[in-house]
Coordinates of C-alpha atoms and ligand atoms in Angstrom, one line a residue:
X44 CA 28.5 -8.8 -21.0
X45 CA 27.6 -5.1 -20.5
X46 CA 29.1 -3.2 -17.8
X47 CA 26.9 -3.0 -15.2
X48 CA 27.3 1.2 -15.5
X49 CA 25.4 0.8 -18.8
X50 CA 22.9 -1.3 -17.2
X51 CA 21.1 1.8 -16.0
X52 CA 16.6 1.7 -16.6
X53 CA 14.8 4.6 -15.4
X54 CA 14.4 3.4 -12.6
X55 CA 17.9 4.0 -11.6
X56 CA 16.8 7.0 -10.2
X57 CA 15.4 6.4 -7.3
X58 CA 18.4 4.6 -5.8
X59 CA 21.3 7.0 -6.2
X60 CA 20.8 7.6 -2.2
X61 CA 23.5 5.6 0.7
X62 CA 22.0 2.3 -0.7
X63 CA 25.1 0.9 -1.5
X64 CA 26.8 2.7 1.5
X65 CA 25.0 0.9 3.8
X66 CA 24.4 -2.3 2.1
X67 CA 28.4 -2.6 2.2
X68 CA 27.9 -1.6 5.8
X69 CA 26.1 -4.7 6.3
X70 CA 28.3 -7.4 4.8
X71 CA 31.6 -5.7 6.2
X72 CA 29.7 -6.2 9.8
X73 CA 29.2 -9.6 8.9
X74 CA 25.4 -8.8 9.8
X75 CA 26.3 -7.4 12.9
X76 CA 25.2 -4.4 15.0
X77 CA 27.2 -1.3 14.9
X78 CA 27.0 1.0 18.0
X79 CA 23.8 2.9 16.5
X80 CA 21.9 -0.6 16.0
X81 CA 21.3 -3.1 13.0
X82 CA 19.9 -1.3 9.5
X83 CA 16.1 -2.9 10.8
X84 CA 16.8 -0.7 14.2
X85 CA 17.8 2.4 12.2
X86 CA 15.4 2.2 9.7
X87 CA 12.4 1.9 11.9
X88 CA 14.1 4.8 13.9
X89 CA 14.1 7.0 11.3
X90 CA 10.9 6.0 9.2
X91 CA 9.6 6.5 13.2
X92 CA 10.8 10.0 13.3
X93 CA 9.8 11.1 10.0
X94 CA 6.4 10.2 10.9
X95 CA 6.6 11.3 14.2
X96 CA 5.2 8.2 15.8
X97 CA 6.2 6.3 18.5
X98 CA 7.3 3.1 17.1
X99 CA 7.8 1.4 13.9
X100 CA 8.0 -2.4 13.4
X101 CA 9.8 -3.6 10.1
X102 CA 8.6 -6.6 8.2
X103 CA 9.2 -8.5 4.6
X104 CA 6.3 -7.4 2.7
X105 CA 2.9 -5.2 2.9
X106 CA 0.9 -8.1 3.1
X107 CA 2.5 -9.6 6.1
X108 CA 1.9 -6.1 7.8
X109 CA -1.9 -6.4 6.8
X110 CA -1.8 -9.7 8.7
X111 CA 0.4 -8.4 11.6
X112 CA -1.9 -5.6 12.4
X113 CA -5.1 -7.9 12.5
X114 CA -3.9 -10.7 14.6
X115 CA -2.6 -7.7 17.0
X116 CA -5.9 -6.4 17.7
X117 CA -6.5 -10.1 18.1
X118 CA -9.1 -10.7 14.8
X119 CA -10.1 -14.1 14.3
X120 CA -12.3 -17.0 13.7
X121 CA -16.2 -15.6 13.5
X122 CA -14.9 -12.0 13.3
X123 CA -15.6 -9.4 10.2
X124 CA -13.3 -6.6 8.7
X125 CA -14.3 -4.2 6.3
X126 CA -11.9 -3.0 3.8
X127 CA -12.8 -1.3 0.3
X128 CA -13.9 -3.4 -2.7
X129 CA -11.6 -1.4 -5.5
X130 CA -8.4 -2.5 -3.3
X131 CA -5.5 -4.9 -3.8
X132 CA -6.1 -8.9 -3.8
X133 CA -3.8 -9.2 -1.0
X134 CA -6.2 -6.6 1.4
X135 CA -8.3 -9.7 1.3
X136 CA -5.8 -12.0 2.0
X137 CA -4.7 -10.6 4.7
X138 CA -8.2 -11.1 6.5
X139 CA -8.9 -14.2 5.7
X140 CA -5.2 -15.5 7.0
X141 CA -6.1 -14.6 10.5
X142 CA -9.8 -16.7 9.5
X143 CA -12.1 -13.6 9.3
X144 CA -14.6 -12.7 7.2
X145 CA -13.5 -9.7 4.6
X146 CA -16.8 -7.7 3.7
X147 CA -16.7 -5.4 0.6
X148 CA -17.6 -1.4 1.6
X149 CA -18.4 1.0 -2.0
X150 CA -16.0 3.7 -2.7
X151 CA -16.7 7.0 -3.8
X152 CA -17.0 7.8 -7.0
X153 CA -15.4 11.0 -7.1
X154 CA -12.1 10.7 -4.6
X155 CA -12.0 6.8 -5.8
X156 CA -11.8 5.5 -2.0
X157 CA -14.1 3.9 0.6
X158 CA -17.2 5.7 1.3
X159 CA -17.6 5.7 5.0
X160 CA -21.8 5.9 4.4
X161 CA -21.2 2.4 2.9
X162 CA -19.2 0.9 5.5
X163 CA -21.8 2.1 8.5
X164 CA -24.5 0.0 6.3
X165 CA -22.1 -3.4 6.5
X166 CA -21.2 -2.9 9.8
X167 CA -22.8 -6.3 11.6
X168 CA -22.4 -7.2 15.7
X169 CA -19.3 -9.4 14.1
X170 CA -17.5 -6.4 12.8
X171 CA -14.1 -5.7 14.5
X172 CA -11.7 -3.7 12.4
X173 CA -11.7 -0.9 9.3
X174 CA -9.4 -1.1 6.8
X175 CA -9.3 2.0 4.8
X176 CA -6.9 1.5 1.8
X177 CA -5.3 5.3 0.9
X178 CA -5.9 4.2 -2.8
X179 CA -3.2 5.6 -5.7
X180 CA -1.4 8.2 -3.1
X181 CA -4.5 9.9 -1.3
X182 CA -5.6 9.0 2.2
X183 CA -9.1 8.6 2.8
X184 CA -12.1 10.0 4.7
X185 CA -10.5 9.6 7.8
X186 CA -12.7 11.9 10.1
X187 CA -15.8 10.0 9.1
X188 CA -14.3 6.5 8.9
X189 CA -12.8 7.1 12.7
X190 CA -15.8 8.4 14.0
X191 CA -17.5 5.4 12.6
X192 CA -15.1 3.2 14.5
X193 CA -15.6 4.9 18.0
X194 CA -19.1 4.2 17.5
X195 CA -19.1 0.7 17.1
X196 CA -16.0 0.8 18.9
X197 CA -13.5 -0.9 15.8
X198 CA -9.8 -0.5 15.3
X199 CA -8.7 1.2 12.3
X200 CA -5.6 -0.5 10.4
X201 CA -4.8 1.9 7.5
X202 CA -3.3 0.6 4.2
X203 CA -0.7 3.3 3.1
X204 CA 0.9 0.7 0.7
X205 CA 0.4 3.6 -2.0
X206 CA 0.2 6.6 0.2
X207 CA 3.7 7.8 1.7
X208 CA 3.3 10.9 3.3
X209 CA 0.3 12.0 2.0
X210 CA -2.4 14.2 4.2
X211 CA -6.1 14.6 4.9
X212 CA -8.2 17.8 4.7
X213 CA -7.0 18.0 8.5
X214 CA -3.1 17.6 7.6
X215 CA -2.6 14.3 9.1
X216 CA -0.1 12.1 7.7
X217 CA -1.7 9.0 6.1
X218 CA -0.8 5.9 8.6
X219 CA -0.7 8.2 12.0
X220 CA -4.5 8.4 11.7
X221 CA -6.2 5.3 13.1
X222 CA -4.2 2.5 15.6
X223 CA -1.8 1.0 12.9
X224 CA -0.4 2.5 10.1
X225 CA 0.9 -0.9 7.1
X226 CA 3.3 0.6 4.6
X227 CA 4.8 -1.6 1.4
X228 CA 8.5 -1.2 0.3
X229 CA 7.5 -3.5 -3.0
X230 CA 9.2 -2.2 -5.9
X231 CA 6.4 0.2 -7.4
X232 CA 6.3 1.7 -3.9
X233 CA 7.3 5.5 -3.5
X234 CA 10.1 3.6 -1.3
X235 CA 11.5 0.2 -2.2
X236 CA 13.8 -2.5 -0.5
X237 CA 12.7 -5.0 -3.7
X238 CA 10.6 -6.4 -1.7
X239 CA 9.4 -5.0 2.4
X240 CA 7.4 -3.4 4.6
X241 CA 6.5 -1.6 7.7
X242 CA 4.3 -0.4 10.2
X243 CA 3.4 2.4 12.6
X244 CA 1.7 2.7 15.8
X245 CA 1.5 4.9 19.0
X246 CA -0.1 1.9 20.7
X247 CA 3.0 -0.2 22.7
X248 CA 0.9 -3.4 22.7
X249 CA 0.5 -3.6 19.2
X250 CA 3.7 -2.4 18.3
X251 CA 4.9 -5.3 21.1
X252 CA 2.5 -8.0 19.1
X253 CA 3.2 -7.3 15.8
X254 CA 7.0 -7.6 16.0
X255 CA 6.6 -10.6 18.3
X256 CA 4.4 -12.1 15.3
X257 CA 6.6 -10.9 12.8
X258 CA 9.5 -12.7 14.5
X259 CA 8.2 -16.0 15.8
X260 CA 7.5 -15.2 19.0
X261 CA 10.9 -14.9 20.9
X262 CA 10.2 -13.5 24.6
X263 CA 12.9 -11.3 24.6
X264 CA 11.0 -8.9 22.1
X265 CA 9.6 -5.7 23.0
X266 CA 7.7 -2.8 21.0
X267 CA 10.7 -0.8 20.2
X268 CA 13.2 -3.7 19.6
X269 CA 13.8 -6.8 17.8
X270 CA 16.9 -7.9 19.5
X271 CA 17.2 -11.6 20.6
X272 CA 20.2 -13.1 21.9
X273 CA 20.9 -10.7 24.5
X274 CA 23.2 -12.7 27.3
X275 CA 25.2 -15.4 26.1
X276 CA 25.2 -17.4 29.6
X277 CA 20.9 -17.4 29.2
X278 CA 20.9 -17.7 25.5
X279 CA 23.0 -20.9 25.4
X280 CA 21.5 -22.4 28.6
X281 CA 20.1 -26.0 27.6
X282 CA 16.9 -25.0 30.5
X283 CA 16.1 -21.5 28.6
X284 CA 13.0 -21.2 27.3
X285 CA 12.6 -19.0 24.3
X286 CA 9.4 -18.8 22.9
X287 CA 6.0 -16.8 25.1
X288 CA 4.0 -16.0 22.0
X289 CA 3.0 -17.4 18.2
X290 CA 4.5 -16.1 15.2
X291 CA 5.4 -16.3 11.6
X292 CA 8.8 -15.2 10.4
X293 CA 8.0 -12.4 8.6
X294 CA 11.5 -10.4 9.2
X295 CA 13.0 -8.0 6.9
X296 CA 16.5 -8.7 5.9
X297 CA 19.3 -7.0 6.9
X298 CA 20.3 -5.9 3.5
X299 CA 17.1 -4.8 2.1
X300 CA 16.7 -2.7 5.3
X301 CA 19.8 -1.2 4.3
X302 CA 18.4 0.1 0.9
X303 CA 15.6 0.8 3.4
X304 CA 17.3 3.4 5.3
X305 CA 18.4 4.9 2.5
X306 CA 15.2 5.4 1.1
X307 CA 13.5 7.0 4.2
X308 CA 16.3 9.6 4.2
X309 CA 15.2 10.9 0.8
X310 CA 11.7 10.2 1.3
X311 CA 10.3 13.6 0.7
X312 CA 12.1 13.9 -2.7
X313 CA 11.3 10.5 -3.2
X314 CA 7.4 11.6 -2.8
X315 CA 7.9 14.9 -4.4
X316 CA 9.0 13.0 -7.8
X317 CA 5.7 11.4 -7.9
X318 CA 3.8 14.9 -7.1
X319 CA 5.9 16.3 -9.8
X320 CA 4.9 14.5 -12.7
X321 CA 0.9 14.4 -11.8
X322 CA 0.7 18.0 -11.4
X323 CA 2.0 18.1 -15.0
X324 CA -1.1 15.6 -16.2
X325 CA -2.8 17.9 -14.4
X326 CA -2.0 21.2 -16.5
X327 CA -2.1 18.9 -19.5
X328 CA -5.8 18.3 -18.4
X329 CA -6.5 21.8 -17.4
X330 CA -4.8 23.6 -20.5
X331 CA -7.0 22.0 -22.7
X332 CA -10.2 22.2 -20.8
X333 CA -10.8 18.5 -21.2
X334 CA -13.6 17.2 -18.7
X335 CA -13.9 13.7 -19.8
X336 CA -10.9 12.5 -18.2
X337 CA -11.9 13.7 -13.8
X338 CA -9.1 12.9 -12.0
X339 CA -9.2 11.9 -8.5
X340 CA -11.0 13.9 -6.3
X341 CA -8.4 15.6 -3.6
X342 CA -10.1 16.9 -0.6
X343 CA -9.7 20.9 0.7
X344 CA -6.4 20.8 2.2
X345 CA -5.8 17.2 1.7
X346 CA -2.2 16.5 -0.4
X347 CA -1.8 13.2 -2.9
X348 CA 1.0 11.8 -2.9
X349 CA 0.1 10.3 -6.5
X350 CA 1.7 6.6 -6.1
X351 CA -0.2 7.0 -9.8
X352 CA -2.1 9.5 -11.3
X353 CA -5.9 8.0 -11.1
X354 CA -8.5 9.3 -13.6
X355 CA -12.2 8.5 -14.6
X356 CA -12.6 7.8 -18.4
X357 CA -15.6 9.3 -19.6
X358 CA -14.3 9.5 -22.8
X359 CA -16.4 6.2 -23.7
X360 CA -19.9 7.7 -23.2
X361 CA -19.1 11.3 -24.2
X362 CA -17.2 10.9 -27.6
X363 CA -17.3 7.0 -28.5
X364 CA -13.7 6.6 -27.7
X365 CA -13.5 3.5 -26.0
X366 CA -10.8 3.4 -22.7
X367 CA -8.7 0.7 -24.9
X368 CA -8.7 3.3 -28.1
X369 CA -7.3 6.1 -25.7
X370 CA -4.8 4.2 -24.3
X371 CA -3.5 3.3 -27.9
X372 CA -3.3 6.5 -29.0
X373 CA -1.8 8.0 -25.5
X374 CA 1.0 5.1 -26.2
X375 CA 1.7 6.0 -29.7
X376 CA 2.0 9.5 -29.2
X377 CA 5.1 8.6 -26.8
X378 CA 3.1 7.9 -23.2
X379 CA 4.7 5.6 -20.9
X380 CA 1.5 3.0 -21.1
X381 CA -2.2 3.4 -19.1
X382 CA -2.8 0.9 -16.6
X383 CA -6.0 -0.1 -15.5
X384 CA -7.4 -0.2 -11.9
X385 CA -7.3 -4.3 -10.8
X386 CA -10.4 -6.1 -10.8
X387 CA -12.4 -5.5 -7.6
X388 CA -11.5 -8.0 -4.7
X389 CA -14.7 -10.2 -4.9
X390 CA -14.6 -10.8 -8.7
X391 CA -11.2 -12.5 -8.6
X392 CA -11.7 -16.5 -8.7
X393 CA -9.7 -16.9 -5.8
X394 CA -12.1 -15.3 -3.8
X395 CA -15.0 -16.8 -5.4
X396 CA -13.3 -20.1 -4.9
X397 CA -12.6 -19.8 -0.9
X398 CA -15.9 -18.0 -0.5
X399 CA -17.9 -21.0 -2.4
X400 CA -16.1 -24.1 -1.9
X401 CA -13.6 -23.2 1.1
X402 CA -10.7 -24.5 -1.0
X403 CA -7.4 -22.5 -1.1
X404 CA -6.3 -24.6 -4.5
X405 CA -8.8 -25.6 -6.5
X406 CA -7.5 -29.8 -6.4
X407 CA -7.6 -29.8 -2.7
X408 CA -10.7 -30.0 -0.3
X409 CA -11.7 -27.0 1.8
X410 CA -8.8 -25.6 4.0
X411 CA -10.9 -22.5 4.6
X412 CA -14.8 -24.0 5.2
X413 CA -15.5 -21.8 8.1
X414 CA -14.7 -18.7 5.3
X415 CA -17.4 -19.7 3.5
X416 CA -20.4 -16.9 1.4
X417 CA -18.3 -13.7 1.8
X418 CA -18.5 -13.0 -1.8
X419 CA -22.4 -14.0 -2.3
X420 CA -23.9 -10.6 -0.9
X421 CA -20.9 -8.0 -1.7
X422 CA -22.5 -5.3 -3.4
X423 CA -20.6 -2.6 -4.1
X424 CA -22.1 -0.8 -7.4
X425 CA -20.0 2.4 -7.9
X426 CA -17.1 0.0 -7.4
X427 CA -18.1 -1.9 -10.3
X428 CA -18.9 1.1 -12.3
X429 CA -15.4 2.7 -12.0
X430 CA -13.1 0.0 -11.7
X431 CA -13.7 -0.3 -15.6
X432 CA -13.6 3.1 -16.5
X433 CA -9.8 3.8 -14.3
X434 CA -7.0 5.1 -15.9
X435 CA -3.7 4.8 -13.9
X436 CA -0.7 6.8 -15.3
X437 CA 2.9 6.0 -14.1
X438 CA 4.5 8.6 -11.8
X439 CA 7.6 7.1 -11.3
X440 CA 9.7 9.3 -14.1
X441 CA 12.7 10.7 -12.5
X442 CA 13.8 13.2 -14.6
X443 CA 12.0 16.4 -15.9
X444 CA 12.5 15.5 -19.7
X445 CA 10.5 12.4 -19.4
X446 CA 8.0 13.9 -17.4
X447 CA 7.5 16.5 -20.2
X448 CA 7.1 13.6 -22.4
X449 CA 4.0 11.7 -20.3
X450 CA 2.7 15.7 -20.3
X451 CA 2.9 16.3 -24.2
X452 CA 1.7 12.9 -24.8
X453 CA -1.5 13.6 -22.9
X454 CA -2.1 16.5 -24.1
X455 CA -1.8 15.3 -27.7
X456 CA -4.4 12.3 -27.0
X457 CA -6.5 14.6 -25.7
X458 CA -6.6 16.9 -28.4
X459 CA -6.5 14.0 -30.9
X460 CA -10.0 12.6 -29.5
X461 CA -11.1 16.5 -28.5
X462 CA -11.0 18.3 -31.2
X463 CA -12.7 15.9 -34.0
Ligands
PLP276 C1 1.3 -3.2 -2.8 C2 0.2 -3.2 -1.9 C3 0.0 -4.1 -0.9 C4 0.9 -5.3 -0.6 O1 2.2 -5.0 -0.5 P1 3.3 -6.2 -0.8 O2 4.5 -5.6 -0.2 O3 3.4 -6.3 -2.3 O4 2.9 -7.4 -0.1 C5 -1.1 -3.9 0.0 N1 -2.0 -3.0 -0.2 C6 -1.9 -2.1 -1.3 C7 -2.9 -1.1 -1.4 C8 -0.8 -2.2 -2.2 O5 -0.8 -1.4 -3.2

């Protein structure tokens, strides 16, 4: 067996914080409180802070934050959200768990992002919630997309899954923007507890309702704490009622709200990392004047904070490279791999499935009828035009020396397919 010393991946990188330190914490309290509060308590503290919000609510994934924040502003049964098309399957998911409708809004086909003139067309008398996803590390047109929502009168739930501390053209922190800010600490995150998540919010009630949801509805919970079993004599009284308010369990562990901690406390290197390497892809792209690769449009003011480093491929029509031949080459000449952008929400058979048939598993009869035709009329043309063209490049190289290699491996490709 190899010692676990040797058992280092670049990834290693990104956990040389107080991880352990206060992972060992945990277990050595036994998964008790210390005088400064559990790791969820601390965490939420400081990710609160950093943010400079009024409370923070962890939870065990950024999908159970999506649904969190909906059934707060109480979405339901005969209601309609409208999130972005080019997004993550579980945007989607999220929606239709608390029984609404999700309806597809365009993005833009320069910044990549939902393009508030789309969402005003879907808008319907059903409508009751925006979800703006702050796609590969940039937040989106917030000024438009809130005005939007005070005219209609919608809450706004931004998805900053991808988008840790980055700004819009205004300087306002992605997630502090509209009434709940949903944050993932899955493990291609700029933060990671393996799996996690967590949200943000000024507004008590929701903070109050989504960590009563998250934590099965105990009475005792209020907006800035999680605590239950406060007084032994109540808590072990056979007549004591426990339970005011429905909920899932969708707590975060102790221990990965250690690593948690740890993570927010180096959050802005953590960020800066990312930033690092995409302003070298950037000078790759600038130095040798290529303009068939456009990266993602940033905004005047506005800072990514490049979960990935987006680009359009136009490399197909203007020099009959196609985006797989690229890649190839990009790969051989050392790059770390090219991903592409997932397929757009209302193309995936799951969603073609529940929207057709209302069945959650295609061997078992409807379980979602009511959910029915979401998929039928979602038009969202640039969507599909870019979504196949995408090139994702990773971000997540800690050390200058392999972010010189992504750099020199771009610039080769380029100049490879350039200069013939
Ligand atoms: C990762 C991600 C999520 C879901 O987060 P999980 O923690 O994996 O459930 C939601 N939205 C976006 C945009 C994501 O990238």
């Amino acid at each position: 067996m190899k010692d676990a010393s040797t058992l280092k991946t670049s990834n290693s990188w990104r956990f040389t914080g107080n991880e352990l330190k206060y992972v060992k914490e945990v277990l050595d309290s036994g998964f008790g409180s210390s005088t400064s509060g559990n790791m969820n308590q601390r965490l939420e503290r400081a990710f609160a802070e950093r943010f400079g919000v009024k409370y923070a609510v962890t939870s065990n994934s950024g999908t159970s934050t999506l649904h969190q924040a909906l059934v707060a502003f109480g979405v339901g049964p005969g209601d309609e959200v409208i999130l972005p098309a080019l997004t993550v399957v579980m945007c989607g998911y999220a929606v239709l768990h608390v029984g609404a409708k999700p309806i597809f809004a365009d993005v833009d086909s320069k910044t990549f992002l939902m393009d508030p003139s789309d969402v005003e067309k879907k808008i319907t008398i059903k409508t009751k919630a925006i979800m703006p996803v702050h796609m590969f590390g940039q937040v989106c047109n917030m000024e438009a997309i809130l005005k939007i929502a005070k005219n209609h009168n919608l809450y706004v739930i931004e998805d900053c899954a991808q988008c840790y501390l980055g700004t819009d053209s205004r300087g306002r922190i992605g997630g502090t923007i509209g009434d709940i800010g949903s944050f993932s600490f899955e493990n291609s995150k700029h933060l990671s507890t393996g799996d996690g998540g967590i949200l943000i919010t000024n507004n008590e009630v929701f903070a109050e309702r989504m960590r009563k949801f998250g934590g099965l509805g105990f009475k005792n919970i209020k907006a800035e704490n999680g605590q239950v079993r406060k007084n032994k004599d109540v808590f072990q009284d056979p007549l004591y009622l426990r339970h005011d308010a429905f909920g899932w369990n969708y707590r975060l562990p102790e221990v990965a709200a250690a690593v948690g901690l740890a993570q927010v406390e180096r959050i802005d290197y953590l960020v800066s990392k990312r930033q690092q390497i995409a302003y070298k892809y950037l000078e790759a792209i600038e130095r040798t004047g290529c303009d068939w690769l456009v990266p993602q449009g940033v905004p005047l003011g506005a800072v990514n904070s490049y979960y990935t480093f987006a680009v359009r491929y136009e490399g197909e029509e203007r020099l009959g490279i196609s985006w797989y031949e690229f890649r190839r080459k990009f790969m051989e000449l050392g790059g770390d791999g090219i991903y592409a952008a997932l397929a757009l929400i209302y193309n995936e058979p799951v969603m073609q499935m529940i929207s057709g048939s209302g069945r959650f598993f295609h061997d078992i009869e409807g379980q979602g009828a009511i959910l029915k035709g979401f998929v039928e009329n979602a038009q969202c043309p640039v969507s599909e035009k870019i979504q196949k063209k995408l090139m994702l490049f990773t971000s997540n190289q800690g050390i200058e020396e392999d972010m010189n290699i992504q750099m020199n491996a771009l610039e080769k490709a380029i100049n490879y397919f350039g200069r013939r």
